[in-house]
Short mmCIF file of C-alpha atoms in Angstrom, two decimals:
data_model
loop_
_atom_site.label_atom_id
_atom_site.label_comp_id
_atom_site.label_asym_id
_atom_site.label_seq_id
_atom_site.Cartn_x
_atom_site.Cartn_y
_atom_site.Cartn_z
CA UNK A 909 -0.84 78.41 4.00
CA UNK A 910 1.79 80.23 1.45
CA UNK A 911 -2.01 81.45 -0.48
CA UNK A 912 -3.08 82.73 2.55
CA UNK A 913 0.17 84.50 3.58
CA UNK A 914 0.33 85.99 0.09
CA UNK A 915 -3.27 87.27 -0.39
CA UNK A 916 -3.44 88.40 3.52
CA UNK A 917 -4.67 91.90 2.92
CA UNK A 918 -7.29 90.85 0.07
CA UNK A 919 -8.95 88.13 2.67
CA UNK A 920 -8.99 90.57 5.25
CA UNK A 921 -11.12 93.11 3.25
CA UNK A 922 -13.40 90.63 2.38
CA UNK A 923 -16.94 90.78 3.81
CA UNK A 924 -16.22 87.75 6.05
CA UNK A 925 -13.89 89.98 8.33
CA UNK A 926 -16.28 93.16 8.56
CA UNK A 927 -17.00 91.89 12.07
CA UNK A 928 -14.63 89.75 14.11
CA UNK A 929 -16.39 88.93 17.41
CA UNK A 930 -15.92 85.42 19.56
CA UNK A 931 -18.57 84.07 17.55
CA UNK A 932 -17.36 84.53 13.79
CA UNK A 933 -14.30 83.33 15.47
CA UNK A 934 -15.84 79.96 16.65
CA UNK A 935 -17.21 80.09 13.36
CA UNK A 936 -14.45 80.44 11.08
CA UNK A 937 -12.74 77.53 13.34
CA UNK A 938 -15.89 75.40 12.38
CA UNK A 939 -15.18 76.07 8.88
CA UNK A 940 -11.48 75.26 8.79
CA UNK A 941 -11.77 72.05 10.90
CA UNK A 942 -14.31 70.94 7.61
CA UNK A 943 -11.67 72.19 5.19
CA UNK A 944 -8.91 70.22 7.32
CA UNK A 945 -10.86 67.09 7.15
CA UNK A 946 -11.77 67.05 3.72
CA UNK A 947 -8.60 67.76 2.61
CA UNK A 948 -7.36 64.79 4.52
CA UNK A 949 -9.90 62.53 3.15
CA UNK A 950 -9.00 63.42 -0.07
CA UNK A 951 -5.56 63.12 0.63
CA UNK A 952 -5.34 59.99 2.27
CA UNK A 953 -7.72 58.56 -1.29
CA UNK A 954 -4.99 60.35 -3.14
CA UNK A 955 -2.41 58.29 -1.36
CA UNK A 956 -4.13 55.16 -1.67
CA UNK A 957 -4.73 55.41 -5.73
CA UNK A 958 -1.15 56.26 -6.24
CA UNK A 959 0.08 52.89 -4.64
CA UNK A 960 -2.36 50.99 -6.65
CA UNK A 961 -1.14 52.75 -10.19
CA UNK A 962 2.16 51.88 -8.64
CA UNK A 963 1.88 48.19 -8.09
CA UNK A 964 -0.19 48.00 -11.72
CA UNK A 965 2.46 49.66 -13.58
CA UNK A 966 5.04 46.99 -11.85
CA UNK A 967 2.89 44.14 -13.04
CA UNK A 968 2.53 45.34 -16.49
CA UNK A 969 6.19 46.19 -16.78
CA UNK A 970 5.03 49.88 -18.56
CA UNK A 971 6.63 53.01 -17.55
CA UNK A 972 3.77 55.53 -15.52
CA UNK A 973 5.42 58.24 -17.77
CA UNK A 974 4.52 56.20 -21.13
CA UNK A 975 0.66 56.12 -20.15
CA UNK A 976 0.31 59.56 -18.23
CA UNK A 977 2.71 62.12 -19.14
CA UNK A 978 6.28 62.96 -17.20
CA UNK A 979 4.68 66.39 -15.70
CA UNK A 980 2.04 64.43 -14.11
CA UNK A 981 4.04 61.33 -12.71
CA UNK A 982 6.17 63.94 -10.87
CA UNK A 983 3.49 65.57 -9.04
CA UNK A 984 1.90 61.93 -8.40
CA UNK A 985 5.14 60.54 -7.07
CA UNK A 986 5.49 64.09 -5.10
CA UNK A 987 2.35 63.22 -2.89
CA UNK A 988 3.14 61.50 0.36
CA UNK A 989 7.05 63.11 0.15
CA UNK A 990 6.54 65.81 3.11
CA UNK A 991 6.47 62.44 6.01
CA UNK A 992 10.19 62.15 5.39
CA UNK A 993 10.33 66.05 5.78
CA UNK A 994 12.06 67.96 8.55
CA UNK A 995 9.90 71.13 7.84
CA UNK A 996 7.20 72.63 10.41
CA UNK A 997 5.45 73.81 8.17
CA UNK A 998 2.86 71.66 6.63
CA UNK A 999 3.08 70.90 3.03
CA UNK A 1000 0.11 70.92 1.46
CA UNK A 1001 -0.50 69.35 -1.79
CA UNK A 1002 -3.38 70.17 -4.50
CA UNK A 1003 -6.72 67.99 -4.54
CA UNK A 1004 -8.71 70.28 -6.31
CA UNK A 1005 -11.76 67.78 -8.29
CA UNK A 1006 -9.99 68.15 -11.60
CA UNK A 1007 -6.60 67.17 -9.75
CA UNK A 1008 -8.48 64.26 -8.45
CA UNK A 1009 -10.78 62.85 -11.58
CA UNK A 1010 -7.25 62.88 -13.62
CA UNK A 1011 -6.18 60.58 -10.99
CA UNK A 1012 -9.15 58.22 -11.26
CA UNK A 1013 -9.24 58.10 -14.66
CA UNK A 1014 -5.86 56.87 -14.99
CA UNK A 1015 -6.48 54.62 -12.64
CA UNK A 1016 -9.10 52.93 -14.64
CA UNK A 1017 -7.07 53.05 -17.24
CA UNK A 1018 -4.27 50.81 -16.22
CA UNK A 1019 -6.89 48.27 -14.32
CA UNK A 1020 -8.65 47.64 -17.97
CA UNK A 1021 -4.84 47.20 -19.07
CA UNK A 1022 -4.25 44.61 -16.62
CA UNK A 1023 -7.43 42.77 -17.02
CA UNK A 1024 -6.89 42.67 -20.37
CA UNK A 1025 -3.35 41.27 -19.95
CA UNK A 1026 -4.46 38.80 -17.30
CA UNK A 1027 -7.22 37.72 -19.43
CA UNK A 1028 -4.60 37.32 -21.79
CA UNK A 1029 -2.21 34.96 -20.09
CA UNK A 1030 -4.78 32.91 -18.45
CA UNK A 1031 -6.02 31.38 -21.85
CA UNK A 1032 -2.53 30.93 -23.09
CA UNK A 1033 -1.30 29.17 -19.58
CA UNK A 1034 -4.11 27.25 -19.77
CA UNK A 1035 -3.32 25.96 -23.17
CA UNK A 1036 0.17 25.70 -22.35
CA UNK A 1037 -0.46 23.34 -19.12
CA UNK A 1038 -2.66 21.00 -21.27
CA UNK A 1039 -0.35 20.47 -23.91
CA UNK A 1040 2.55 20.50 -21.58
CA UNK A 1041 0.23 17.56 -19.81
CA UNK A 1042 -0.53 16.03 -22.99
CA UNK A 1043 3.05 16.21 -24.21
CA UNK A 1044 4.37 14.48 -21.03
CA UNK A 1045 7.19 18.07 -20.07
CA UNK A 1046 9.34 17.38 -17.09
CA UNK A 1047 7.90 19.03 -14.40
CA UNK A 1048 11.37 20.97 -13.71
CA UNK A 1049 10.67 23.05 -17.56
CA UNK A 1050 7.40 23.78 -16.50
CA UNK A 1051 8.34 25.59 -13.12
CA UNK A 1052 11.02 27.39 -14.81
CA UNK A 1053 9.04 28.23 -17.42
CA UNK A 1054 6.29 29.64 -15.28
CA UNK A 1055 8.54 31.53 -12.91
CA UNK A 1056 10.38 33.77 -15.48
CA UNK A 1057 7.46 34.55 -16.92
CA UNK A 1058 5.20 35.40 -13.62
CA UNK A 1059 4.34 39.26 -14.94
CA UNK A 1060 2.04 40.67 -17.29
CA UNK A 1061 4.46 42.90 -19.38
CA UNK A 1062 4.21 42.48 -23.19
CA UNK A 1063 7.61 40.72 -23.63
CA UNK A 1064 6.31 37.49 -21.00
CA UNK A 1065 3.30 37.12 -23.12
CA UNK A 1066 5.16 36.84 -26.57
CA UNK A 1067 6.99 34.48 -24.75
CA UNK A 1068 3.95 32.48 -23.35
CA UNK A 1069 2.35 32.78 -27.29
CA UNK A 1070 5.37 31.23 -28.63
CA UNK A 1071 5.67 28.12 -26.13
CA UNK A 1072 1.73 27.51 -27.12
CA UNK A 1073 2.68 27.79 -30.83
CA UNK A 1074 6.22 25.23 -30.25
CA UNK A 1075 3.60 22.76 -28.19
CA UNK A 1076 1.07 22.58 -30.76
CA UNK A 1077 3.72 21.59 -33.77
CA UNK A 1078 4.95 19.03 -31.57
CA UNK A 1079 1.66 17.78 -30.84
CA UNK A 1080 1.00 17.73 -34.50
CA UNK A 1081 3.99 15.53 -35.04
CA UNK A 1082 2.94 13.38 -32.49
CA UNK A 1083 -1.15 13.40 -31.97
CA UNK A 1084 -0.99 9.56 -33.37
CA UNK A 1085 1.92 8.26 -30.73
CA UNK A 1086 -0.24 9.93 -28.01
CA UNK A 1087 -3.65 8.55 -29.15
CA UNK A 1088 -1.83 5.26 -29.35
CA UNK A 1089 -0.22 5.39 -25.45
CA UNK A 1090 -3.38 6.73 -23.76
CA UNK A 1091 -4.82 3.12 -25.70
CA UNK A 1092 -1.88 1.17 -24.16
CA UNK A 1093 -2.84 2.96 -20.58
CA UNK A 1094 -6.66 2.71 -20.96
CA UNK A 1095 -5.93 -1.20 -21.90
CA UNK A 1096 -3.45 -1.91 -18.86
CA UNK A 1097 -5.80 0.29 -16.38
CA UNK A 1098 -8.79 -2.43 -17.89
CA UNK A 1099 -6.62 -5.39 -16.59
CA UNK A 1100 -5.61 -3.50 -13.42
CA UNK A 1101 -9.68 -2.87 -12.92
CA UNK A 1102 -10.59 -6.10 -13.82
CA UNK A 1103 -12.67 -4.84 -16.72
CA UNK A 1104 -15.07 -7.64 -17.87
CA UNK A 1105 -15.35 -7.66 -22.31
CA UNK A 1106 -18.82 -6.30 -21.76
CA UNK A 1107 -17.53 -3.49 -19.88
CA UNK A 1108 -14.78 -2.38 -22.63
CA UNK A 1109 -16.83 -3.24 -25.76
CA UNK A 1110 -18.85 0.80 -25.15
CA UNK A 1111 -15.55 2.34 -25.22
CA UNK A 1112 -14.05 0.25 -27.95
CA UNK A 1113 -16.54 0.92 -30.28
CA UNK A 1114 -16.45 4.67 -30.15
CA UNK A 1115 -12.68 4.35 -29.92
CA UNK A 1116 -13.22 2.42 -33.41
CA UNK A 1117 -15.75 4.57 -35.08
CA UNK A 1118 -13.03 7.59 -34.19
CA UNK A 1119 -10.01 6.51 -35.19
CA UNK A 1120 -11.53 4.81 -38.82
CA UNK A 1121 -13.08 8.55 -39.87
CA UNK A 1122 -10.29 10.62 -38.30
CA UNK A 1123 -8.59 12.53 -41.12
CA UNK A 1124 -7.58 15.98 -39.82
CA UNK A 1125 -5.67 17.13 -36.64
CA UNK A 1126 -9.13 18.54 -35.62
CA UNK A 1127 -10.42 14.89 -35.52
CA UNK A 1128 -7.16 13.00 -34.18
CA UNK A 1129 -7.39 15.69 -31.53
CA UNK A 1130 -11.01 14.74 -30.83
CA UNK A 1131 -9.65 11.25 -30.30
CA UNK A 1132 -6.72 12.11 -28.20
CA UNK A 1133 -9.75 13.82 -25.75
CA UNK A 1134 -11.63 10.91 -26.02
CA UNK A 1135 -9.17 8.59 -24.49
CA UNK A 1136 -8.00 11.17 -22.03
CA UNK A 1137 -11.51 11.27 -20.59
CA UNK A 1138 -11.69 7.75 -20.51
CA UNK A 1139 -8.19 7.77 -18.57
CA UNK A 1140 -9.49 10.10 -16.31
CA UNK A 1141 -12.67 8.31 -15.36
CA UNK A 1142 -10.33 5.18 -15.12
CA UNK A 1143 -7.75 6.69 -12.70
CA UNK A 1144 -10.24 7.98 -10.40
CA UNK A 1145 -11.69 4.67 -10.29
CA UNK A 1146 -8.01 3.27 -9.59
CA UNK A 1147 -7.54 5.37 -6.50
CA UNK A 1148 -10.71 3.62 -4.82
CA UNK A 1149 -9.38 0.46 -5.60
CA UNK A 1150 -6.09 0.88 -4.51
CA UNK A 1151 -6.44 -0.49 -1.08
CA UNK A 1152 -8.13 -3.25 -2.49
CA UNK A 1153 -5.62 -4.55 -4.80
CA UNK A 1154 -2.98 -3.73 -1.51
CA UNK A 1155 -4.67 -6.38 0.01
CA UNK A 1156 -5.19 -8.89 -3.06
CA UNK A 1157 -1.39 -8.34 -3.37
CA UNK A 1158 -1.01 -9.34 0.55
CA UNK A 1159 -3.13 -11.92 0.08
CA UNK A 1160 -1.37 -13.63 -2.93
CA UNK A 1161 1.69 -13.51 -1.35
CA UNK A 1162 0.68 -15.04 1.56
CA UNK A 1163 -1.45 -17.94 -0.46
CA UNK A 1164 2.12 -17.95 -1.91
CA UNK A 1165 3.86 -18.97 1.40
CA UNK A 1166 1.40 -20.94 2.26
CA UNK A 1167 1.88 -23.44 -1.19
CA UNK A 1168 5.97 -22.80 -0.16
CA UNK A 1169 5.60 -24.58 3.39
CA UNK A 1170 3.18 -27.08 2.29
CA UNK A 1171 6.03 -28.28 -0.47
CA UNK A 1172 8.62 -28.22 1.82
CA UNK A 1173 7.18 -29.84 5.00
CA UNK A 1174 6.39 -32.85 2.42
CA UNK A 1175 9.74 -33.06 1.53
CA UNK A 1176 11.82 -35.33 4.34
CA UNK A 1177 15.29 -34.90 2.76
CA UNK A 1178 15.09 -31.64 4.06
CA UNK A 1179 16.54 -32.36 7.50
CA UNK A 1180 19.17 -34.12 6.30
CA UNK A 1181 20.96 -31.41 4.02
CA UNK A 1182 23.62 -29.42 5.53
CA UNK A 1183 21.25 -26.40 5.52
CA UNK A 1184 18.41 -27.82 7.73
CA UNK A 1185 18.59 -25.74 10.66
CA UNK A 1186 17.67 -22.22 8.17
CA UNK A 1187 15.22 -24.45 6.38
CA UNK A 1188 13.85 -25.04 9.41
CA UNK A 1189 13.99 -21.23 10.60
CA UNK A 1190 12.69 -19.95 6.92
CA UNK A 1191 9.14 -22.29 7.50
CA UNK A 1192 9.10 -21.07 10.90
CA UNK A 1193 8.92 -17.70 10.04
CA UNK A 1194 6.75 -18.39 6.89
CA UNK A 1195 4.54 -20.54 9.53
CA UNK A 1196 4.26 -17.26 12.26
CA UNK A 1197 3.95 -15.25 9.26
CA UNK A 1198 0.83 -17.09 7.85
CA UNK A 1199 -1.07 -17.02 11.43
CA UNK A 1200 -0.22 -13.52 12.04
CA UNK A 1201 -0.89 -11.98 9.42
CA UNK A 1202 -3.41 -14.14 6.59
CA UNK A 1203 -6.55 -13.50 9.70
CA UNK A 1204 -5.95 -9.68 9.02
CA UNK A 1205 -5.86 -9.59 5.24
CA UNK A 1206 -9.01 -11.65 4.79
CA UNK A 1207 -10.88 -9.31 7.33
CA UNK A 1208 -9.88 -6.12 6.04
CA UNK A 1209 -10.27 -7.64 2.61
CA UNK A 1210 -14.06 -8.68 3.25
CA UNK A 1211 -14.57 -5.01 4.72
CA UNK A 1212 -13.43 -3.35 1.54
CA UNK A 1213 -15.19 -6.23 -1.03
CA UNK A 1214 -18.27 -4.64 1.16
CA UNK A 1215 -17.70 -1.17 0.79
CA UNK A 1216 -16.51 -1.28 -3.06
CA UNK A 1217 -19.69 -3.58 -4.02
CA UNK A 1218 -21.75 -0.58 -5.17
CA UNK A 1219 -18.59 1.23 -6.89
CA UNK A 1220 -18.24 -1.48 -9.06
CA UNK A 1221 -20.54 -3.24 -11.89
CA UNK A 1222 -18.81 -6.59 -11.48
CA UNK A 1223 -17.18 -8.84 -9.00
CA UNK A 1224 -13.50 -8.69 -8.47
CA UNK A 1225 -12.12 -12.02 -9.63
CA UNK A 1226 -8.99 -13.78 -8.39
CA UNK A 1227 -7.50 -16.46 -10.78
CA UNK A 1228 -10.83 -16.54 -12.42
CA UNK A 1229 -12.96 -16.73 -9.66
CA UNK A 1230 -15.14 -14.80 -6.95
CA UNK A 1231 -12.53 -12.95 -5.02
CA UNK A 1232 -15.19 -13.58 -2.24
CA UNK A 1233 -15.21 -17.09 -2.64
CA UNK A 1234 -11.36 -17.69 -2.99
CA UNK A 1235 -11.51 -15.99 0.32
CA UNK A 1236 -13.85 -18.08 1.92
CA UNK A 1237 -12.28 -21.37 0.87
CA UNK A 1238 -8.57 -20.00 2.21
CA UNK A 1239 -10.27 -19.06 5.92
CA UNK A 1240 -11.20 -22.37 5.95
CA UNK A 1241 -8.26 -23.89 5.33
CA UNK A 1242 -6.39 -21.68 7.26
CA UNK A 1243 -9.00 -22.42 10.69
CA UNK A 1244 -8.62 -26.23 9.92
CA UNK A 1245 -4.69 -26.39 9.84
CA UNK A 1246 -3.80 -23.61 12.36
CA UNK A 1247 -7.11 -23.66 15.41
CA UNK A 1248 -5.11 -21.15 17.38
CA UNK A 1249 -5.22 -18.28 14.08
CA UNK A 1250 -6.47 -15.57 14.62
CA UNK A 1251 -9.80 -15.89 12.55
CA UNK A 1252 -10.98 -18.67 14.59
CA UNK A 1253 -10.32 -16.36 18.20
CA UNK A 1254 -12.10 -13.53 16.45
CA UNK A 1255 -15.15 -16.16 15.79
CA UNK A 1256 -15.41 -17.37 18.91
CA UNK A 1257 -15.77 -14.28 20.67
CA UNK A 1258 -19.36 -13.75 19.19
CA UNK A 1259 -20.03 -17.32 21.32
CA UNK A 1260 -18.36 -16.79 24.35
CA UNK A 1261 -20.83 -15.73 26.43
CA UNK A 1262 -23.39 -18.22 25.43
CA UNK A 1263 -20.84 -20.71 26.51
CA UNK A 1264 -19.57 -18.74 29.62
CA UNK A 1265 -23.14 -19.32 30.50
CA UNK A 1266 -23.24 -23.09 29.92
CA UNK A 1267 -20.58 -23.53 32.36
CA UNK A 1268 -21.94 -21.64 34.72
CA UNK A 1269 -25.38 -24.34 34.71
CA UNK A 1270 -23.06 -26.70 34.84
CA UNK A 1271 -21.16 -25.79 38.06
CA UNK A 1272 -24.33 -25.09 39.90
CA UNK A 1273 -26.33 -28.28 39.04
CA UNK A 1274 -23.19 -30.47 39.44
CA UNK A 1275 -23.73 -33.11 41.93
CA UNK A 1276 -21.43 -35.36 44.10
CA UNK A 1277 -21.50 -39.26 43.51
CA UNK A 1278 -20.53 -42.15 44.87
CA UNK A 1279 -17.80 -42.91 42.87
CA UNK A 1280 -16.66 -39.55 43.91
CA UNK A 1281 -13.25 -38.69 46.19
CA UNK A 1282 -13.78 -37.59 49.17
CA UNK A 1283 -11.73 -35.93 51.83
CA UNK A 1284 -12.38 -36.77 55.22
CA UNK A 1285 -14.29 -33.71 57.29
CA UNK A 1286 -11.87 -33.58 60.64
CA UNK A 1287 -8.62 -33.68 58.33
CA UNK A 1288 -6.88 -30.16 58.33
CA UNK A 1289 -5.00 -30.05 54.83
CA UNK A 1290 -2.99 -27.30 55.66
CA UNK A 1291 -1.48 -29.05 58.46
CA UNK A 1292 -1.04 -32.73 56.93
CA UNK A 1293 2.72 -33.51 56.35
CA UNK A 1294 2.68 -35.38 53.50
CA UNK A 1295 6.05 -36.72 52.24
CA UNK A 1296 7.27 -38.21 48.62
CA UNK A 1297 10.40 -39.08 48.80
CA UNK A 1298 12.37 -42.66 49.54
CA UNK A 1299 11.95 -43.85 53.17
CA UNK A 1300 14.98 -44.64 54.84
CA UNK A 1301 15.75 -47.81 56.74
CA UNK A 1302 15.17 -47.02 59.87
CA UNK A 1303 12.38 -44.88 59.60
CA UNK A 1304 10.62 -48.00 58.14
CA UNK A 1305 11.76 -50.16 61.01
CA UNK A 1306 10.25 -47.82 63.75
CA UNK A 1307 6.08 -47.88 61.92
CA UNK A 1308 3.89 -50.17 63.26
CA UNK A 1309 1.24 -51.77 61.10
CA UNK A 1310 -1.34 -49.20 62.42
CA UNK A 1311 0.83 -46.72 60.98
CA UNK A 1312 1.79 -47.58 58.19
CA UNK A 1313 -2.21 -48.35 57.11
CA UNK A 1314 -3.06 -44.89 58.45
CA UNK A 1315 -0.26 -43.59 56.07
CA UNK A 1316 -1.35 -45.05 53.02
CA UNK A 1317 -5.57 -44.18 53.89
CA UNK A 1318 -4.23 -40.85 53.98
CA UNK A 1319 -2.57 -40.68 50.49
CA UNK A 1320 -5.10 -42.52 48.87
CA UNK A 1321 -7.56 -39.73 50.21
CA UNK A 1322 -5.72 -37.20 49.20
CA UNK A 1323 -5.25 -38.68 45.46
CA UNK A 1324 -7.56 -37.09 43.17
CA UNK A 1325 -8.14 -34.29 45.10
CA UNK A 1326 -8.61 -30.68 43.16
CA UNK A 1327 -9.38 -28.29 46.02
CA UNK A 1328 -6.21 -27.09 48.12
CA UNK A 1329 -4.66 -24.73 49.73
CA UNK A 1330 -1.44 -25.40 48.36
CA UNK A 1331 -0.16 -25.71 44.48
CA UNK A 1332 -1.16 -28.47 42.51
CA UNK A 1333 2.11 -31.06 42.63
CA UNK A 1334 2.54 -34.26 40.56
CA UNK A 1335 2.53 -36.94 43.25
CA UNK A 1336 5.13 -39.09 42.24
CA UNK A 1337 4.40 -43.05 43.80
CA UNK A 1338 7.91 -44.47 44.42
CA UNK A 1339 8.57 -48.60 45.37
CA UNK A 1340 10.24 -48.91 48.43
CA UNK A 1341 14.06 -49.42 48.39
CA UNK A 1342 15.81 -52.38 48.56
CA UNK A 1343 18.56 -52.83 51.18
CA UNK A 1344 21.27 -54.59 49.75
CA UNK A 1345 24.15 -55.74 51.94
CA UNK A 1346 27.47 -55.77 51.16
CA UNK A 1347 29.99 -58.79 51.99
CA UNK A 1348 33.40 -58.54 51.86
CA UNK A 1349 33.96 -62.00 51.02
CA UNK A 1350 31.68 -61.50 48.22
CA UNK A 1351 28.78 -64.31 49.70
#
């Protein structure tokens, strides 16, 4: 706007303005409105390549005067200024091509810098977190390590260079006391595993042929990677048999329990001690214990034995036999000494309805015999009065025979009988009473 205010009568002479009609108005308006937008394309790409210089220089902790000159920094920073302006006037900032390649070329200058640096610091982080594994840091020096030295600037990477060179003398010292833990580990993580001699006697023998020829720090640290991969392949190994040694542990306790009651149900001096009555409350709860939960274990632990069989190239052993077998023989023990457990209910449910169907034959082909009790047709049950309790005196004294007779028919009909209306009641058959007089003169 200011070049066009200030060159006014030079533009108007030009050849452009020899004829100013509507049309080479409409035109020149078609010409300014591509102008406008160009300029704000270039603008707005002008905009966006200054925030990324900004956020690079901030990363790489380098002054944008240091890598492009003071003179051009101001101008850069200067672009984008005129939103917090109050002016009317628009303020309209150079993009001329040369303008605009300076700008791009420093651009790809500082984005080869920070690759470079990035590069940089990868490689030595990743050295630093395998030594730092190796070397067994506290995971407390590490973060604090890592979060004062997040950016890319020169002085964070001297100090990343000299933690690699610190880990590595420290390794040197002690390469042999970590070649000789990662053996310890690899051996417990064998017994953990179950690890059969066959199994270990591969490993050993490279583990031998190793440490026998290892003379440099080059070769001890060849070992030290040997045993780590081993350790790695082990762990991995661990964590899918977890769950099963959970259960072995369960298991074991409860066999455990089990021996504990056994012992002190034998021993008869028990309920005599002072003590007896939480003796007697410690087997109980050992007892609901064993039922409740020993059905559980053994079914989950057959599940996993199932699932693991193709993980693993041997058979898990308990106390040096078949895991699979030492649970076999403890169901049976366990269905034989508590019938009510829970692994007998979860066996019969494959039979019941087999047997529901047996019962059902036999209800419909039962037949009546003659020993059977019947119940005479024209008696209503509902309404017989049938009494158990102690006759008195005179109620005795008013029966007849006949009644009496009729009275006892009836109860022996109704003895035996399974189909009534009412409850099922123990019938209780009482002798009758004996009247005994008293004499006041004692004859």
């Amino acid at each position: 706007m200011k070049f066009i205010i200030d060159n006014r009568k030079d533009i108007l002479k030009g050849s452009a303005f020899k004829t100013i009609n509507e049309e080479s108005v409409k035109h020149m308006n078609e010409v300014i409105k591509i102008y406008e937008e160009e300029y704000e394309r270039r603008f707005k790409s002008v905009l966006t390549k200054k925030v990324s210089i900004s956020s690079i220089c901030e990363q790489l902790g380098t002054p944008l005067a240091t890598l492009i000159g003071e003179d051009f920094e101001q101008d850069l920073r200067s672009y984008g200024e005129e939103e917090n302006s109050t002016s009317e006037i628009p303020n309209f900032h150079p993009v001329d091509r040369e303008r605009m390649s300076k700008i791009d070329t420093t651009l790809e200058k500082l984005q080869a810098i920070h690759k470079e640096r990035a590069d940089k610091k990868r490689l030595l982080m990743e050295q630093c977190q395998k030594l730092w594994t190796r070397l067994k840091i506290s995971q407390e020096y590490i973060k604090t390590f890592v979060r004062n030295n997040s950016s890319l600037s020169t002085e964070s990477l001297g100090r990343i260079s000299k933690e690699v060179m610190r880990l590595e003398a420290m390794k040197k010292k002690l390469i042999k006391k970590l070649i000789s833990d990662s053996w310890d580990k690899i051996q417990e993580l064998w017994r953990t595993l179950q690890y059969s001699e066959e199994s270990r006697s591969k490993f050993i023998i490279v583990f031998e042929e190793l440490r026998n020829s290892a003379t440099t720090l080059q070769e001890d640290e060849l070992l030290l990677e040997t045993c780590e991969n081993e350790l790695k392949r082990l762990e991995e190994k661990l964590t899918l048999y977890k769950p099963i040694l959970k259960l072995i542990s369960d298991f074991e306790s409860l066999q455990e329990d089990q021996e504990f009651l056994e012992r002190s149900s034998k021993d008869s001096s028990r309920l005599l001690s002072r003590n007896s009555h939480k003796i007697l409350l410690t087997e109980e709860k050992m007892r609901k214990r064993i039922t409740r939960h020993f059905p559980r274990v053994i079914n989950d632990l057959r599940i996993k034995l199932e699932e693991a069989d193709g993980l693993f190239d041997q058979p898990f052993l308990f106390k040096g036999k078949p895991l699979s077998e030492a649970i076999d023989i403890q169901q049976q023990e366990i269905e034989a000494k508590y019938p009510r457990c829970r692994v007998r209910m979860q066996r019969s449910k494959k039979g019941k309805c087999g047997a529901n169907k047996e019962n059902k034959v036999i209800k419909n082909t039962f037949k009546a015999t003659e020993s059977s009790i019947r119940v005479p047709i024209g008696l209503n049950l509902n309404d017989a009065n049938i009494t158990y309790k102690t006759p008195s005196k005179k109620t005795i004294q008013g029966l007849t025979k006949n009644d009496l007779s009729q009275e006892n028919s009836l109860a022996r009909h109704m003895q035996g009988t399974t189909k009534l209306s009412s409850p099922n009641r123990r019938a209780t058959r009482l002798l009758a009473p004996t009247v005994i007089s008293r004499n006041p003169k004692g004859i």
